[in-house]
C-alpha positions as YAML, in Angstrom:
chain: A
units: angstrom
residues:
- id: 1
  name: MET
  ca: [-8.73, -13.91, 15.63]
- id: 2
  name: THR
  ca: [-7.75, -15.72, 12.45]
- id: 3
  name: LEU
  ca: [-7.90, -13.94, 9.14]
- id: 4
  name: LYS
  ca: [-10.24, -15.50, 6.63]
- id: 5
  name: ILE
  ca: [-11.64, -14.79, 3.20]
- id: 6
  name: ASN
  ca: [-14.43, -12.16, 3.46]
- id: 7
  name: SER
  ca: [-13.26, -10.98, 6.89]
- id: 8
  name: LYS
  ca: [-12.33, -7.33, 7.28]
- id: 9
  name: ALA
  ca: [-8.64, -6.68, 6.68]
- id: 10
  name: PRO
  ca: [-6.99, -5.28, 9.84]
- id: 11
  name: THR
  ca: [-6.44, -1.55, 9.47]
- id: 12
  name: PHE
  ca: [-3.10, 0.07, 10.22]
- id: 13
  name: VAL
  ca: [-1.02, 3.20, 9.80]
- id: 14
  name: ILE
  ca: [2.63, 2.58, 9.00]
- id: 15
  name: PRO
  ca: [5.73, 4.45, 7.67]
- id: 16
  name: SER
  ca: [5.98, 4.34, 3.88]
- id: 17
  name: THR
  ca: [8.72, 5.04, 1.35]
- id: 18
  name: SER
  ca: [6.48, 7.79, -0.06]
- id: 19
  name: LYS
  ca: [7.63, 9.76, 3.03]
- id: 20
  name: ASP
  ca: [4.08, 9.78, 4.35]
- id: 21
  name: LYS
  ca: [2.44, 7.37, 6.71]
- id: 22
  name: TYR
  ca: [0.30, 4.90, 4.81]
- id: 23
  name: SER
  ca: [-3.09, 3.86, 6.15]
- id: 24
  name: LEU
  ca: [-5.04, 0.97, 4.68]
- id: 25
  name: LYS
  ca: [-8.09, 3.27, 4.92]
- id: 26
  name: ASP
  ca: [-6.43, 5.49, 2.26]
- id: 27
  name: SER
  ca: [-6.99, 2.68, -0.24]
- id: 28
  name: LEU
  ca: [-10.73, 2.18, 0.30]
- id: 29
  name: GLY
  ca: [-12.35, 2.26, -3.14]
- id: 30
  name: LYS
  ca: [-9.44, 0.37, -4.72]
- id: 31
  name: TYR
  ca: [-8.19, -3.19, -4.64]
- id: 32
  name: VAL
  ca: [-5.02, -3.69, -2.61]
- id: 33
  name: VAL
  ca: [-2.27, -6.29, -2.77]
- id: 34
  name: LEU
  ca: [-0.35, -6.46, 0.51]
- id: 35
  name: TYR
  ca: [2.57, -8.80, 0.29]
- id: 36
  name: PHE
  ca: [4.65, -9.56, 3.36]
- id: 37
  name: TYR
  ca: [8.25, -10.51, 2.68]
- id: 38
  name: PRO
  ca: [11.19, -11.38, 4.97]
- id: 39
  name: LYS
  ca: [14.01, -9.00, 3.98]
- id: 40
  name: ASP
  ca: [15.04, -6.32, 1.49]
- id: 41
  name: ASP
  ca: [17.56, -7.25, -1.20]
- id: 42
  name: THR
  ca: [17.62, -11.00, -0.56]
- id: 43
  name: PRO
  ca: [17.19, -13.36, -3.55]
- id: 44
  name: GLY
  ca: [13.55, -14.45, -3.08]
- id: 45
  name: CYS
  ca: [12.33, -11.05, -1.91]
- id: 46
  name: THR
  ca: [14.05, -9.33, -4.83]
- id: 47
  name: ILE
  ca: [12.42, -11.69, -7.37]
- id: 48
  name: GLU
  ca: [8.99, -11.21, -5.77]
- id: 49
  name: THR
  ca: [9.30, -7.42, -5.61]
- id: 50
  name: ASN
  ca: [10.65, -7.11, -9.16]
- id: 51
  name: ASP
  ca: [7.81, -9.29, -10.47]
- id: 52
  name: PHE
  ca: [5.17, -7.09, -8.81]
- id: 53
  name: ASN
  ca: [7.04, -4.06, -10.16]
- id: 54
  name: LYS
  ca: [7.02, -5.43, -13.75]
- id: 55
  name: LEU
  ca: [3.25, -6.05, -13.54]
- id: 56
  name: LEU
  ca: [2.41, -2.81, -11.70]
- id: 57
  name: ALA
  ca: [0.80, -1.11, -14.73]
- id: 58
  name: LYS
  ca: [-1.52, -4.13, -15.16]
- id: 59
  name: PHE
  ca: [-2.50, -4.01, -11.48]
- id: 60
  name: LYS
  ca: [-3.18, -0.25, -11.76]
- id: 61
  name: LYS
  ca: [-5.37, -0.85, -14.82]
- id: 62
  name: LEU
  ca: [-7.53, -3.04, -12.59]
- id: 63
  name: ASP
  ca: [-7.72, -0.24, -9.98]
- id: 64
  name: CYS
  ca: [-5.32, -2.03, -7.62]
- id: 65
  name: GLU
  ca: [-2.50, -0.70, -5.47]
- id: 66
  name: VAL
  ca: [0.49, -2.87, -4.49]
- id: 67
  name: TYR
  ca: [2.43, -2.59, -1.22]
- id: 68
  name: GLY
  ca: [5.31, -4.66, 0.10]
- id: 69
  name: ILE
  ca: [5.74, -4.91, 3.89]
- id: 70
  name: SER
  ca: [8.68, -6.14, 5.95]
- id: 71
  name: LYS
  ca: [10.27, -5.22, 9.26]
- id: 72
  name: ASP
  ca: [13.15, -3.48, 7.48]
- id: 73
  name: SER
  ca: [13.67, 0.24, 8.11]
- id: 74
  name: LEU
  ca: [12.64, 2.97, 5.68]
- id: 75
  name: LYS
  ca: [16.35, 3.56, 4.99]
- id: 76
  name: SER
  ca: [16.73, -0.09, 3.93]
- id: 77
  name: HIS
  ca: [13.51, 0.11, 1.87]
- id: 78
  name: ASP
  ca: [14.73, 3.29, 0.11]
- id: 79
  name: LYS
  ca: [18.00, 1.62, -0.89]
- id: 80
  name: PHE
  ca: [16.09, -1.44, -2.12]
- id: 81
  name: ARG
  ca: [13.64, 0.72, -4.09]
- id: 82
  name: ASP
  ca: [16.39, 2.81, -5.67]
- id: 83
  name: LYS
  ca: [18.54, -0.22, -6.58]
- id: 84
  name: TYR
  ca: [15.71, -1.97, -8.45]
- id: 85
  name: LYS
  ca: [13.69, 1.11, -9.54]
- id: 86
  name: ILE
  ca: [10.61, -0.09, -7.69]
- id: 87
  name: LYS
  ca: [7.61, 2.07, -8.58]
- id: 88
  name: PHE
  ca: [5.36, 1.27, -5.60]
- id: 89
  name: ASP
  ca: [5.68, 1.99, -1.89]
- id: 90
  name: LEU
  ca: [7.32, -0.32, 0.59]
- id: 91
  name: LEU
  ca: [6.02, -0.18, 4.16]
- id: 92
  name: ALA
  ca: [8.24, -0.43, 7.24]
- id: 93
  name: ASP
  ca: [6.92, -2.40, 10.21]
- id: 94
  name: GLU
  ca: [9.95, -2.23, 12.49]
- id: 95
  name: GLU
  ca: [7.75, -2.67, 15.57]
- id: 96
  name: ILE
  ca: [6.18, -5.86, 14.08]
- id: 97
  name: LYS
  ca: [2.64, -4.62, 14.88]
- id: 98
  name: VAL
  ca: [1.14, -5.07, 11.41]
- id: 99
  name: LEU
  ca: [2.98, -8.37, 10.92]
- id: 100
  name: LYS
  ca: [1.31, -9.68, 14.08]
- id: 101
  name: LYS
  ca: [-2.13, -8.29, 13.11]
- id: 102
  name: TYR
  ca: [-1.91, -10.18, 9.83]
- id: 103
  name: LYS
  ca: [-0.58, -13.34, 11.55]
- id: 104
  name: VAL
  ca: [2.54, -13.49, 9.36]
- id: 105
  name: TRP
  ca: [5.07, -13.24, 12.22]
- id: 106
  name: GLY
  ca: [5.98, -16.66, 13.55]
- id: 107
  name: LYS
  ca: [8.46, -19.45, 14.12]
- id: 108
  name: LYS
  ca: [10.61, -20.39, 11.17]
- id: 109
  name: LYS
  ca: [13.23, -23.05, 10.66]
- id: 110
  name: PHE
  ca: [16.36, -22.69, 8.58]
- id: 111
  name: MET
  ca: [19.37, -25.02, 8.57]
- id: 112
  name: GLY
  ca: [18.29, -26.64, 11.82]
- id: 113
  name: ARG
  ca: [17.81, -23.33, 13.63]
- id: 114
  name: GLU
  ca: [14.49, -22.00, 14.90]
- id: 115
  name: PHE
  ca: [13.85, -18.26, 14.96]
- id: 116
  name: MET
  ca: [11.04, -15.73, 14.70]
- id: 117
  name: GLY
  ca: [10.48, -14.20, 11.29]
- id: 118
  name: ILE
  ca: [8.06, -13.25, 8.53]
- id: 119
  name: ASN
  ca: [6.18, -16.01, 6.78]
- id: 120
  name: ARG
  ca: [5.91, -14.92, 3.15]
- id: 121
  name: THR
  ca: [2.20, -14.20, 2.69]
- id: 122
  name: THR
  ca: [0.10, -12.13, 0.28]
- id: 123
  name: PHE
  ca: [-3.37, -10.67, 0.85]
- id: 124
  name: LEU
  ca: [-5.72, -9.42, -1.85]
- id: 125
  name: ILE
  ca: [-8.15, -6.91, -0.36]
- id: 126
  name: ASP
  ca: [-11.31, -5.61, -2.03]
- id: 127
  name: LYS
  ca: [-12.50, -2.01, -2.44]
- id: 128
  name: LYS
  ca: [-14.41, -2.15, 0.85]
- id: 129
  name: GLY
  ca: [-11.47, -3.44, 2.89]
- id: 130
  name: LYS
  ca: [-12.42, -7.15, 2.95]
- id: 131
  name: ILE
  ca: [-9.94, -9.95, 2.33]
- id: 132
  name: LEU
  ca: [-10.62, -11.63, -1.03]
- id: 133
  name: LYS
  ca: [-7.75, -14.11, -1.06]
- id: 134
  name: ILE
  ca: [-4.77, -15.16, 1.06]
- id: 135
  name: TRP
  ca: [-1.64, -16.85, -0.26]
- id: 136
  name: GLU
  ca: [0.44, -18.46, 2.50]
- id: 137
  name: ASN
  ca: [3.96, -19.90, 2.27]
- id: 138
  name: VAL
  ca: [4.36, -18.13, -1.06]
- id: 139
  name: LYS
  ca: [6.77, -19.51, -3.64]
- id: 140
  name: VAL
  ca: [8.07, -16.41, -5.41]
- id: 141
  name: LYS
  ca: [8.31, -17.78, -8.96]
- id: 142
  name: ASP
  ca: [5.26, -16.51, -10.90]
- id: 143
  name: HIS
  ca: [3.53, -15.42, -7.68]
- id: 144
  name: ALA
  ca: [2.85, -11.84, -8.85]
- id: 145
  name: LYS
  ca: [1.37, -13.23, -12.09]
- id: 146
  name: GLU
  ca: [-0.90, -15.57, -10.10]
- id: 147
  name: VAL
  ca: [-2.12, -12.65, -7.94]
- id: 148
  name: LEU
  ca: [-2.79, -10.61, -11.10]
- id: 149
  name: GLU
  ca: [-4.75, -13.49, -12.72]
- id: 150
  name: THR
  ca: [-6.84, -13.87, -9.54]
- id: 151
  name: LEU
  ca: [-7.58, -10.13, -9.54]
- id: 152
  name: LYS
  ca: [-8.56, -10.26, -13.23]
- id: 153
  name: ASP
  ca: [-11.03, -13.08, -12.48]
- id: 154
  name: ILE
  ca: [-12.49, -11.28, -9.46]
- id: 155
  name: SER
  ca: [-12.80, -7.87, -11.13]
- id: 156
  name: LYS
  ca: [-14.73, -9.16, -14.20]
...
């Protein structure tokens, strides 16, 4: 099954830095930004996360929650959150189940090596749990702003 615009976003329950399990069903009635990133506290992931964090109030004004997901542990996520004062929850998919459901786990190449990893991808999900937009192979510079602009256009 490939994920497409207007298809139902795969549901999941996953450990969250809020110390509770997070379920996508908890966010029905709100917009949701799910951004998948490779690793806590690496340059690109830090820029992306800090940008979403800076714009969080604007997302909330549009009735939108933001969640970052990687395969890092909750302990790693907590350190990352504390270091950069991140105000939204990070979700830990150590078993790679959600990453596979969202088709973001795959072959990557870096410096001539091939390995399995997370392809940086963002999903914008509507209040009924349908996918509104998918950004693949995300370039982190101004990405959070682009997601916010798209949400503004959609929520008019």
